[in-house]
Every structure is written in structure tokens, then in C-alpha cells.
C-alpha positions as CSV (number, residue, x, y, z in Angstrom):
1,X,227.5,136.7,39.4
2,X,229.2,137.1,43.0
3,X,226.4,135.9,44.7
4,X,225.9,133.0,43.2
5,X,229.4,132.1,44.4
6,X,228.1,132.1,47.7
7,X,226.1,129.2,49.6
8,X,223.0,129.5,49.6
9,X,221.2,131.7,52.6
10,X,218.4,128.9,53.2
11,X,220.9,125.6,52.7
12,X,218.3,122.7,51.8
13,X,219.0,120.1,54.6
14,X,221.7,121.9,56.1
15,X,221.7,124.0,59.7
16,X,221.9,127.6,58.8
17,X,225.5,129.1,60.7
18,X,224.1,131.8,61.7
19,X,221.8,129.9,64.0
20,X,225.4,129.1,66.0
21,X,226.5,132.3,66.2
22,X,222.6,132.8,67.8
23,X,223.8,130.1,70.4
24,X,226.8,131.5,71.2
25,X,225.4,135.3,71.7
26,X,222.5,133.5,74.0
27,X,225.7,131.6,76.2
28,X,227.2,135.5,76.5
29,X,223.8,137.1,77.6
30,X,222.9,133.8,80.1
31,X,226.4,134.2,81.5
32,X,228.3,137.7,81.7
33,X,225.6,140.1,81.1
34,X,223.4,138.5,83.5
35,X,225.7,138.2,86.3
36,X,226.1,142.0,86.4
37,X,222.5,143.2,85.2
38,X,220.4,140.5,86.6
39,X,222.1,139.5,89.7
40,X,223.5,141.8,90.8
41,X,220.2,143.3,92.6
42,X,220.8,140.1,94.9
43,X,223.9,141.5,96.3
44,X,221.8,145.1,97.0
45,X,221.5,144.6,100.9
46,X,224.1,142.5,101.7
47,X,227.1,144.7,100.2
48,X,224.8,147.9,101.9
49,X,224.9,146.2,105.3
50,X,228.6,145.1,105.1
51,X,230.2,147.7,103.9
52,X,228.2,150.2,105.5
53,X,227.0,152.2,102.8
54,X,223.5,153.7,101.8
55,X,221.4,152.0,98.8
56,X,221.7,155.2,97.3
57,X,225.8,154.9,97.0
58,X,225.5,151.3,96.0
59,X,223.0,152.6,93.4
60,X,225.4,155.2,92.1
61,X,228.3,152.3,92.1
62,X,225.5,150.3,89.7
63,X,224.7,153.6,87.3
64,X,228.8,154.2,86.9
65,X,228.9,151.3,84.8
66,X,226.2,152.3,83.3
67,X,226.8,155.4,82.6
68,X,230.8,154.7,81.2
69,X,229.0,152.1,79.0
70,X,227.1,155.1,77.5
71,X,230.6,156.3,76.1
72,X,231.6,152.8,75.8
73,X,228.5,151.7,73.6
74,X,229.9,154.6,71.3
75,X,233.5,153.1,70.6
76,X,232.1,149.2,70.7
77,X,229.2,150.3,68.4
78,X,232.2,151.2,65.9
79,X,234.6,148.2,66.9
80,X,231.7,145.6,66.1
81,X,231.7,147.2,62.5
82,X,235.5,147.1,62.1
83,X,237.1,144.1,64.6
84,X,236.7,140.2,64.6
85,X,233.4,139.1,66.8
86,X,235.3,136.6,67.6
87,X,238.5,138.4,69.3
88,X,235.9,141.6,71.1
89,X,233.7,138.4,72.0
90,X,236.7,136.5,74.1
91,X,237.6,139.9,75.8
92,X,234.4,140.6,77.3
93,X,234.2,137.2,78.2
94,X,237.6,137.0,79.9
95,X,236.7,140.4,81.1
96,X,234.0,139.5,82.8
97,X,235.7,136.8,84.5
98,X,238.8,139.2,85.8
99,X,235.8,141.3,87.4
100,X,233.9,139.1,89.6
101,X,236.4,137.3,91.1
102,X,237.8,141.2,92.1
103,X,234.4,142.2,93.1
104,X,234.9,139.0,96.0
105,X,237.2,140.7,97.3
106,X,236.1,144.7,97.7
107,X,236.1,146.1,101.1
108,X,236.0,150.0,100.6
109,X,233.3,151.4,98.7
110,X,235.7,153.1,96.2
111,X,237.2,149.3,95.0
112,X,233.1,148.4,93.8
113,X,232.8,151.7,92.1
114,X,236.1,151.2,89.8
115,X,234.8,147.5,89.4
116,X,231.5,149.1,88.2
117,X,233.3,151.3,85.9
118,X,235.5,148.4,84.5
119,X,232.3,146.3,84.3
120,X,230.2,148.8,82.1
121,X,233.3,149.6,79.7
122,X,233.4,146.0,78.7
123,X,230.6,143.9,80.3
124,X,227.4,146.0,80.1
125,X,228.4,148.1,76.9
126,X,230.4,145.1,75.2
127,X,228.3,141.8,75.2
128,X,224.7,143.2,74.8
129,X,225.3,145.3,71.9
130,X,228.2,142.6,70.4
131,X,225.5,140.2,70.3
132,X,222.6,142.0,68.8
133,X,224.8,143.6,66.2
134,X,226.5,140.5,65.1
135,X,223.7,138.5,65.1
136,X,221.8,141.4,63.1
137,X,224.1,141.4,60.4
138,X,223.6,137.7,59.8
139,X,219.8,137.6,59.0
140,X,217.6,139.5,56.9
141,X,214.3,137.1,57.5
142,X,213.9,136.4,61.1
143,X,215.6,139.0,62.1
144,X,214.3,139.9,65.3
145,X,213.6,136.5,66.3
146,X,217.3,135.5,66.2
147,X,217.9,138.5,68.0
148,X,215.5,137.9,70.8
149,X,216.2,134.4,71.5
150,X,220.0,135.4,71.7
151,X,219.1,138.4,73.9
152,X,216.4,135.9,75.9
153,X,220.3,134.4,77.3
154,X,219.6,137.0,80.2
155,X,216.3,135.3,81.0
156,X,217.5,132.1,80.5
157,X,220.4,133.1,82.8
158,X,218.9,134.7,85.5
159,X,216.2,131.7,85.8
160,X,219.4,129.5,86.5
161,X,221.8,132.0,88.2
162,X,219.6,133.9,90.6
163,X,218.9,130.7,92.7
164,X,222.1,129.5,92.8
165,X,223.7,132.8,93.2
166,X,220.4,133.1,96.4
167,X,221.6,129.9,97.6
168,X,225.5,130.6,97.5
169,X,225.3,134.1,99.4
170,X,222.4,132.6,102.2
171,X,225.5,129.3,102.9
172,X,228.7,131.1,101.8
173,X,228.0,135.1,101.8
174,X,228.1,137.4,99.0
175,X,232.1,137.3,98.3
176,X,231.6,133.2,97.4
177,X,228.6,134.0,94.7
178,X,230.9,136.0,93.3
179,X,233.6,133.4,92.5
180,X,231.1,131.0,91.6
181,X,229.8,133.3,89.1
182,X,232.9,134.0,87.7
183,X,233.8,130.0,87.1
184,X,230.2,129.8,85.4
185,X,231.3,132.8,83.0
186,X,234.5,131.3,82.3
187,X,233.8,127.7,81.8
188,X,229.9,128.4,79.9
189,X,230.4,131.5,77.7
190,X,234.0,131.5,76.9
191,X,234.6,127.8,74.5
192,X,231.4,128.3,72.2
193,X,232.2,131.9,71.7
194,X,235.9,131.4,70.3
195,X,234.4,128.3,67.8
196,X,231.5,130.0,66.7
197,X,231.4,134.0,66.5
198,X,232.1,135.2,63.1
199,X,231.4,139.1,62.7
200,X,229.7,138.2,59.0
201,X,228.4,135.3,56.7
202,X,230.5,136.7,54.0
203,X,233.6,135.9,56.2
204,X,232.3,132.4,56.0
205,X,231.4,132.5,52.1
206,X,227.7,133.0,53.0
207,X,224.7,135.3,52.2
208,X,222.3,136.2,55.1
209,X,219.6,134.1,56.1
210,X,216.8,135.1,53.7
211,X,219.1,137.3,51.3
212,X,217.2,138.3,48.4
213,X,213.5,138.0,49.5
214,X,211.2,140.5,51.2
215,X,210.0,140.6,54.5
216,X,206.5,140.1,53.4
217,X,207.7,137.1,50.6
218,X,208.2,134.6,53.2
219,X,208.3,134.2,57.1
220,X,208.4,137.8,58.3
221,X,204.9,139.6,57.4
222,X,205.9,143.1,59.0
223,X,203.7,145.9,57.4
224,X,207.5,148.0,58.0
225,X,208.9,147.7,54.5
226,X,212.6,146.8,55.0
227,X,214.9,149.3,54.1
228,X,217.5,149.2,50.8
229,X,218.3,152.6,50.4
230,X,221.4,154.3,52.0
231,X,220.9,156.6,55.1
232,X,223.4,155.8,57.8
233,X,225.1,157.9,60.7
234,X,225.9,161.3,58.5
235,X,222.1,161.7,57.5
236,X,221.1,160.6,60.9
237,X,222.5,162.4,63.8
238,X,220.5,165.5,61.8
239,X,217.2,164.0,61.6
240,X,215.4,165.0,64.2
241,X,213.0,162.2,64.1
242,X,216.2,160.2,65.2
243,X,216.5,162.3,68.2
244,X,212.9,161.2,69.2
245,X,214.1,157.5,68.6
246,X,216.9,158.6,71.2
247,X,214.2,160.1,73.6
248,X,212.7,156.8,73.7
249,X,215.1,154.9,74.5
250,X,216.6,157.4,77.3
251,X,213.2,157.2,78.5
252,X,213.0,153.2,78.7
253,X,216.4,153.1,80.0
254,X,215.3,155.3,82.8
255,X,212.6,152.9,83.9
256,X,214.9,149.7,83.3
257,X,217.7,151.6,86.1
258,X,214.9,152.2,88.5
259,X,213.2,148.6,88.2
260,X,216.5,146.3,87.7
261,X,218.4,148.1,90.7
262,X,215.5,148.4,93.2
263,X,213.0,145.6,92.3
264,X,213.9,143.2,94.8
265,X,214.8,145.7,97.8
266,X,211.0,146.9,97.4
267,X,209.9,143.4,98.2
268,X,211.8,142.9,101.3
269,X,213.4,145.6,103.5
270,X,216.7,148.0,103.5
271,X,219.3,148.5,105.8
272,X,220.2,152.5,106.0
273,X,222.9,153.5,108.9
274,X,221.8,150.9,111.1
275,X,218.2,151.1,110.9
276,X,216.1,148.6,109.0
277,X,213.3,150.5,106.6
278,X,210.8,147.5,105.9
279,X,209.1,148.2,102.3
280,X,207.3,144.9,101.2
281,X,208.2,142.7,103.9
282,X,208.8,139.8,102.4
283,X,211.7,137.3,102.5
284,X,214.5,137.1,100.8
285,X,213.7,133.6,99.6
286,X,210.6,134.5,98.8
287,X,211.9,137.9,96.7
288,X,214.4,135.3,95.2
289,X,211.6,133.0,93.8
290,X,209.3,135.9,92.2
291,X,212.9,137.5,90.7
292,X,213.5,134.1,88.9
293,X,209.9,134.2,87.6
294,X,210.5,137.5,86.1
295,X,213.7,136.1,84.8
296,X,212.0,133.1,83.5
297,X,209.1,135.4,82.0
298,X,211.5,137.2,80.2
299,X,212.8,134.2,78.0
300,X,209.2,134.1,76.9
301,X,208.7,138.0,76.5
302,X,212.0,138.4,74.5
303,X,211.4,136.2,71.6
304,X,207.5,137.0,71.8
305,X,208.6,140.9,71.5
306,X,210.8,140.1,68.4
307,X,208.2,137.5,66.8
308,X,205.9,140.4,67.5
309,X,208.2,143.0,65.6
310,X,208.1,140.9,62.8
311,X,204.5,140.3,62.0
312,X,202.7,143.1,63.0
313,X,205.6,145.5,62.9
314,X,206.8,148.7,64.8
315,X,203.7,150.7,66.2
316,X,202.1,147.4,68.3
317,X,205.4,146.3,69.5
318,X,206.1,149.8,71.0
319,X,202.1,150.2,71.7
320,X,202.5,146.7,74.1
321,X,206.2,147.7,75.7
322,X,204.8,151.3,76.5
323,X,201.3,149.7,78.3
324,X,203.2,146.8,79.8
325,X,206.0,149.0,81.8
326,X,203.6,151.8,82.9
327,X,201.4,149.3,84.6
328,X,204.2,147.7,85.9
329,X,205.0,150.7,87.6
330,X,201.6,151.0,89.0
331,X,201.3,147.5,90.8
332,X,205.2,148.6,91.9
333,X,203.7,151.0,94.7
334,X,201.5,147.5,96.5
335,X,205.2,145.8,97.6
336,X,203.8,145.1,100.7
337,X,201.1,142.7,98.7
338,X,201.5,139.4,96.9
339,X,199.9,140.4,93.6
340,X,201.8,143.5,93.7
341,X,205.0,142.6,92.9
342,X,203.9,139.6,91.2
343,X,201.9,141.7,88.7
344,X,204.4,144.2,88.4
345,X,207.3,141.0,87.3
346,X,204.6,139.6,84.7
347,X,204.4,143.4,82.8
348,X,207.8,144.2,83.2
349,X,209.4,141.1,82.0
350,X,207.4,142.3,79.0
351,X,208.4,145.9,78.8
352,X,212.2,145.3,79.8
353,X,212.8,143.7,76.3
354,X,212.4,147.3,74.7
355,X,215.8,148.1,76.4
356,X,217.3,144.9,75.0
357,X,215.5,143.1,72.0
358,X,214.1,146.9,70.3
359,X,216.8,149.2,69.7
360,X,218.9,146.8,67.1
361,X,215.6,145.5,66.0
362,X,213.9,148.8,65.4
363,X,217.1,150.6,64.1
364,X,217.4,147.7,61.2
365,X,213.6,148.2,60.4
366,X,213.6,152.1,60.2
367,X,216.8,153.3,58.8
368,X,218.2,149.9,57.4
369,X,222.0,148.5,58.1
370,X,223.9,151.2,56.9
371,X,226.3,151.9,59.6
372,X,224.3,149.6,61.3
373,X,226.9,149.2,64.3
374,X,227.6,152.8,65.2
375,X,223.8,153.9,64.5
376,X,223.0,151.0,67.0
377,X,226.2,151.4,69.6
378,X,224.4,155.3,69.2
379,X,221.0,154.4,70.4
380,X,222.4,151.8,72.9
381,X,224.5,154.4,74.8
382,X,221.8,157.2,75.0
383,X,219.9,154.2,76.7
384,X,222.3,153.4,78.9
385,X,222.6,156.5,79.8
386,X,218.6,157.0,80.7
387,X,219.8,153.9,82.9
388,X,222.4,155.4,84.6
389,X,220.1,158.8,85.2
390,X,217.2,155.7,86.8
391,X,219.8,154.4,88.7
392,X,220.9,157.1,90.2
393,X,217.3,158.6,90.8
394,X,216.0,155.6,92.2
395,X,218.9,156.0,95.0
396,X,218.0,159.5,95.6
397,X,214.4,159.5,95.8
398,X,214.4,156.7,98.3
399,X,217.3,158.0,100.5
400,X,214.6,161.4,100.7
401,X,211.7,159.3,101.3
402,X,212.7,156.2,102.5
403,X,210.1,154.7,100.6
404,X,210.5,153.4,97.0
405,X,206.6,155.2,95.8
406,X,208.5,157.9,94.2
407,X,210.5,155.9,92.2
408,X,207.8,154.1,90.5
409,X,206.0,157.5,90.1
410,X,209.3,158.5,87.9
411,X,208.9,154.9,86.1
412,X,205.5,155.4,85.4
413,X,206.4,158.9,83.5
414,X,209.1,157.5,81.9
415,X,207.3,154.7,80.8
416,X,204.6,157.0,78.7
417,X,206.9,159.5,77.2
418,X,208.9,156.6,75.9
419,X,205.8,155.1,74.2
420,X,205.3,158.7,72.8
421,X,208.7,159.3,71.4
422,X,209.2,155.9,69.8
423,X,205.5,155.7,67.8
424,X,206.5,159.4,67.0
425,X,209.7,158.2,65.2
426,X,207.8,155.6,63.1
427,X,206.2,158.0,60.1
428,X,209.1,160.0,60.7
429,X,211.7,157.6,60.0
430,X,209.3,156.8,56.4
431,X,209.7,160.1,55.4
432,X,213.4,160.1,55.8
433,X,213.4,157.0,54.0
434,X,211.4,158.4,51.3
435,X,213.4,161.0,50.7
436,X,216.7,159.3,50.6
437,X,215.0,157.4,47.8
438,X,213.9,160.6,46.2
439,X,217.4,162.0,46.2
440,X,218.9,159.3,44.5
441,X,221.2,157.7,47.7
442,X,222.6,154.3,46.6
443,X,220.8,151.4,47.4
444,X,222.6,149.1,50.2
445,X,222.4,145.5,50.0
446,X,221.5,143.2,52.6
447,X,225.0,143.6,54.9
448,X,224.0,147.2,54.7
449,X,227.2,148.1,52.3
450,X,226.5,150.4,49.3
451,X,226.3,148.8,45.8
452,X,227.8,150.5,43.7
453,X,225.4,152.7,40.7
454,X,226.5,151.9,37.0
């Protein structure tokens, strides 16, 4: 038979390949996405103060990207299933690079917002999703694991990068931190990447790690039954309990905008025409150190939240996202406290992984990998897109108020009907399945492409 042409998916002795390309999607998160997702709140008052904007344009400069890498996720989604990993890997990368060394050198307002736009086509759109998807495609056991401690690279980044990036911008400004993280991209992400990514194992003669056996057979004890029948982007995008899968994630995108862009800002204060609006008070440096223990938190959240996916399944993973972000949200509104913001990193650093580790995660465990790109690049953008619509909010609300209360009012809202939505899709997505099954769709094997009925 075929497959016993193949190596073996568990090699005796041997160090799995796929585990590599794990490494090399966790350099990509640590590096480029980081620099413009997790540090880029850093930069918040300084670019406000020096270009003389308002937090809410700077805000809108930050949702551009992410609302062009809604419509970016889209095409990327489809690329990931059709191009090299390697190849869209190196142009993000490279990307990435081009970008921050421009972003150095902005003066007018209009130069950051087509560096935001150029940013989300490629950066925010390109290396989260490339990642998850490729890395997706090469387990079947341990799935979200791999996933997570790949996707944890934004943890593991921001722990290293938002104190160095701190340090660069208090002794050089905010145009140095720039460069520097532009050499780290370059010279950390960019070697790995071109020796390692490979889109498939079968490009490398391999099966996927745990090809063959259940979920329940060996590591992975989910009580979600994986998924071997055919549903894919044609029976999808009419489902409607897809559509409440897309909800969710609009929803938890809006509460990732409003926290990621404004977290730090509601610990210290905000410059607006001039006049300084104090909301928690605190340092910079002492902002600084509770954003790197979020950051740090997150390494540990991310592969807990995918462990957590795999052995008690679906419905608690979403149940703990949904309680851990509203309550974030809550201790949000004490900035002016210790434990407030404090609190508020500890649950979020929980609940931020359902923007990043879920939707590949729970798209592979509810409608399989059949089109398993595009359905994910699908989900991804709608996300980004709740992101964008945070973002921009965020901006808005506090321009009004002058106070960020209303923003983590919005969070808090966003945080429950995203809960709702996503537990809602879980029996639905069963019944789809079910009835694929019952119509006779073709089974799908475990890269998610049809085998063919005799």
C-alpha cells in the first residue's frame, strides 16, 4: 500500500520533523508577529506625543492593519493551501524587516498608516495564520499542543522584546527600537524558517504525527471525535452554525483590539493636544514590567489552552477563555490600583489565546481539514476584523470620555457573547457532521484530501 511507503508518523528513536517546523513557526511568532502585535502598544504615547496626533488616530493607524489583514487572511488562507511554506514564510519574514526599519523613519501620520496597511497584508495576516495552518497539517495527535507552543512564540517574544524594546526607546527614542527590532527579525526568524518549513509531511515522504490512530487511542483524550468525513468551504459558508463560529470569533477579536492597543496606556497616562489625561498613574517602567508578565503568562496560557483542547475538548476550553476575558475586563476599570491591572494581565493572558491558539484548533476539531486553509484564513479574517472594529472603538470611546471605563465595558460584552456563540457552534457543528456522514460525503484522510470511494 502507499502508506506503508511512507516513514513512519511516530519514528522509533528518531525526532519527529514536524517538531522543527513547530520551532521554526515559534521563531516567526517570537519575532515578526510580536514586534507588531505585542510591542507595538510600547510605542502608543511616544509616537502620540511626537507626532502630534490623538490615541484615537494612532488606534485607527493599528486597526488598518488589521482590518486589510481581514481581506488578507482571505487570500493567505488560500496561498498556505496552494504555495511553498517555505517561500510565503521568507516573505513575511523579509517583510517584516522592510517595515520596521520604515516605520523609524515616519514623520507625518499618513507614512504610519500605509506602514500599518503594509504590515497587516503580510505581517499580521501572514505569519499567524502560516504558522497555525502549516503546523496543523502536520499532526493529527497533539494537535493543538504543537499549535500552541508554536503560537506561545508571541509570549515567548514579548517576554524578551518588550524590555529591550522599553529600554531602547527610554536611551535611544522610539525610531532606534524600531531598527533594533528589525535586526532581531532578520537575523532570529529568517535562517531556521528557509531550512525547516515544509507546507506538508508528504513533501518530505512522511505521514502526520499520529496518522492512523484516534484521538482517544493514544495521547489526545478529547471527548470531540475527530472528523473523517468531507465538509469543507462549499457546505460551510451555508451552515449557519458556521456563522456563529464566525460571531465568536468577531466577538473575541473585538476584546483582543481593545486590550492589546490600550492595555498599557490605562496603566500610565495619555497625552491628548497638549494636555496629559492620567488614567492609572503608573510608570512606564513599571507598565513595562506587568506587560512582560502578561507576555510571559501567555507562553504558559497558550500551550495550557491547547493541552486543554485536547483532553477535555471544545465546550471547557471555550467555557475558561469566555470567564477568563470577561473578568479581565472587570479588574480593567481599577488602573489606578496594583491588583487591577495585575489581575486583569493574569486572565487575559488566558483569554487572548482564543484569538490565536482556537480558531485553527477548533476549525480542525469541528469540521475536520478539508479545506482546512481557506476555512481557517475564513475564520482568521472575520476575527481580525472584530480587531480592527476594538481597535478602533477603543480610540473612540476614550477620545469621548477621556477615560478608558467604556472600553472595558464593550470588552466585557464582547467577552460573553463570544462564549455564547462559540459553545452554540459545538452541537451544531455535530449535526453537520452527522449529516455529511448520512449523505454519503467521502471520507478525507488525515491531510484533509478526499479518498477516493471504490
Amino acid at each position: 500500500m502507499a502508506d506503508e511507503t511512507k516513514k513512519s508518523a511516530r519514528p522509533k528513536g528518531a525526532f519527529f520533523y514536524g517538531w522543527w517546523v513547530v520551532i521554526g513557526g515559534l521563531l516567526i511568532m517570537a519575532t515578526c508577529y510580536t514586534a507588531f502585535v505585542n510591542c507595538i502598544p510600547l510605542f502608543q504615547t511616544h509616537i502620540v506625543r511626537d507626532l502630534g496626533i490623538t490615541v484615537g488616530q494612532f488606534n485607527t493607524g493599528v486597526s488598518l492593519s488589521t482590518v486589510i489583514a481581514v481581506f488578507a487572511s482571505l487570500v493567505i488562507g488560500r496561498l498556505t493551501d496552494r504555495c511553498p511554506a517555505r517561500a510565503l514564510a521568507a516573505f513575511a519574514i523579509l517583510t517584516t524587516v522592510v517595515v520596521l526599519v520604515l516605520m523609524s523613519m515616519v514623520e507625518q501620520v499618513w507614512q504610519f498608516y500605509a506602514l500599518c496597511v503594509i504590515a497587516g497584508m503580510v505581517v499580521v495576516a501572514g505569519t499567524r495564520l502560516l504558522v497555525s495552518v502549516v503546523i496543523s497539517n502536520w499532526f493529527t495527535l497533539k494537535r493543538g499542543l504543537a499549535v500552541s507552543i508554536a503560537l506561545s512564540g508571541s509570549g515567548v517574544g514579548g517576554v524578551l522584546l518588550s524590555p529591550v524594546t522599553s529600554a531602547v526607546i527610554a536611551s535611544a527614542g522610539w525610531r532606534a527600537a524600531f531598527l533594533v527590532l528589525a535586526g532581531i527579525c532578520l537575523i532570529a526568524a529568517l535562517p531556521l524558517c528557509l531550512a525547516v518549513f515544509v507546507t506538508r509531511p508528504s513533501d518530505k515522504g512522511l505521514v502526520p504525527y499520529g496518522a492512523g490512530l484516534s484521538e482517544q487511542a493514544k495521547v489526545d483524550r478529547s471527548p470531540d471525535a475527530p472528523v473523517t468525513v468531507s465538509v469543507g468551504w462549499s457546505v460551510l459558508r451555508k451552515n449557519a452554525g458556521f456563522w456563529a463560529l464566525v460571531f465568536g470569533f468577531v466577538m473575541m477579536g473585538v476584546a483582543n483590539g481593545a486590550f492589546i492597543t490600550n492595555a498599557v496606556a490605562n496603566m500610565t497616562s495619555v497625552t491628548v493636544n497638549g494636555t496629559e489625561v492620567v488614567t492609572g498613574g503608573h510608570s512606564l517602567m513599571w507598565a513595562g514590567t506587568v506587560w512582560s508578565f502578561y507576555l510571559g503568562l501567555v507562553i504558559v496560557a497558550k500551550v495550557s489552552l491547547g493541552a486543554i483542547y485536547d483532553r477535555f475538548g471544545l465546550t471547557v476550553g471555550t467555557s475558561l477563555g469566555t470567564v477568563a476575558s470577561t473578568l479581565a475586563a472587570v479588574f480593567l476599570c481599577f488602573a489606578a490600583t496594583d491588583w487591577g491591572p495585575i489581575l486583569a494581565c493574569v486572565f487575559f493572558a488566558f483569554a487572548t489565546c482564543m484569538g490565536t491558539v482556537a480558531p485553527p484548533v477548533v476549525v480542525a476539531k469541528q469540521y475536520g481539514k478539508k479545506d482546512f486553509g481557506t476555512v481557517t484564513g475564513i475564520v482568521t479574517a472575520f476575527e481580525l476584523f472584530g480587531a480592527a472594529i476594538g481597535s478602533v472603538a477603543s480610540g473612540l470611546l476614550f477620545d469621548a470620555y477621556l477615560s478608558f471605563v467604556p472600553v472595558w465595558v464593550m470588552m466585557g460584552v464582547a467577552s460573553v457573547l463570544m462564549g455564547a456563540a462559540l459553545l452554540a457552534s459545538v452541537p451544531a457543528a455535530r449535526k453537520l457532521v452527522a449529516r455529511r456522514r448520512a449523505e454519503g460525503a467521502p471520507e478525507i484522510d488525515e491531510e484533509g484530501l478526499e479518498v477516493p470511494q471504490a
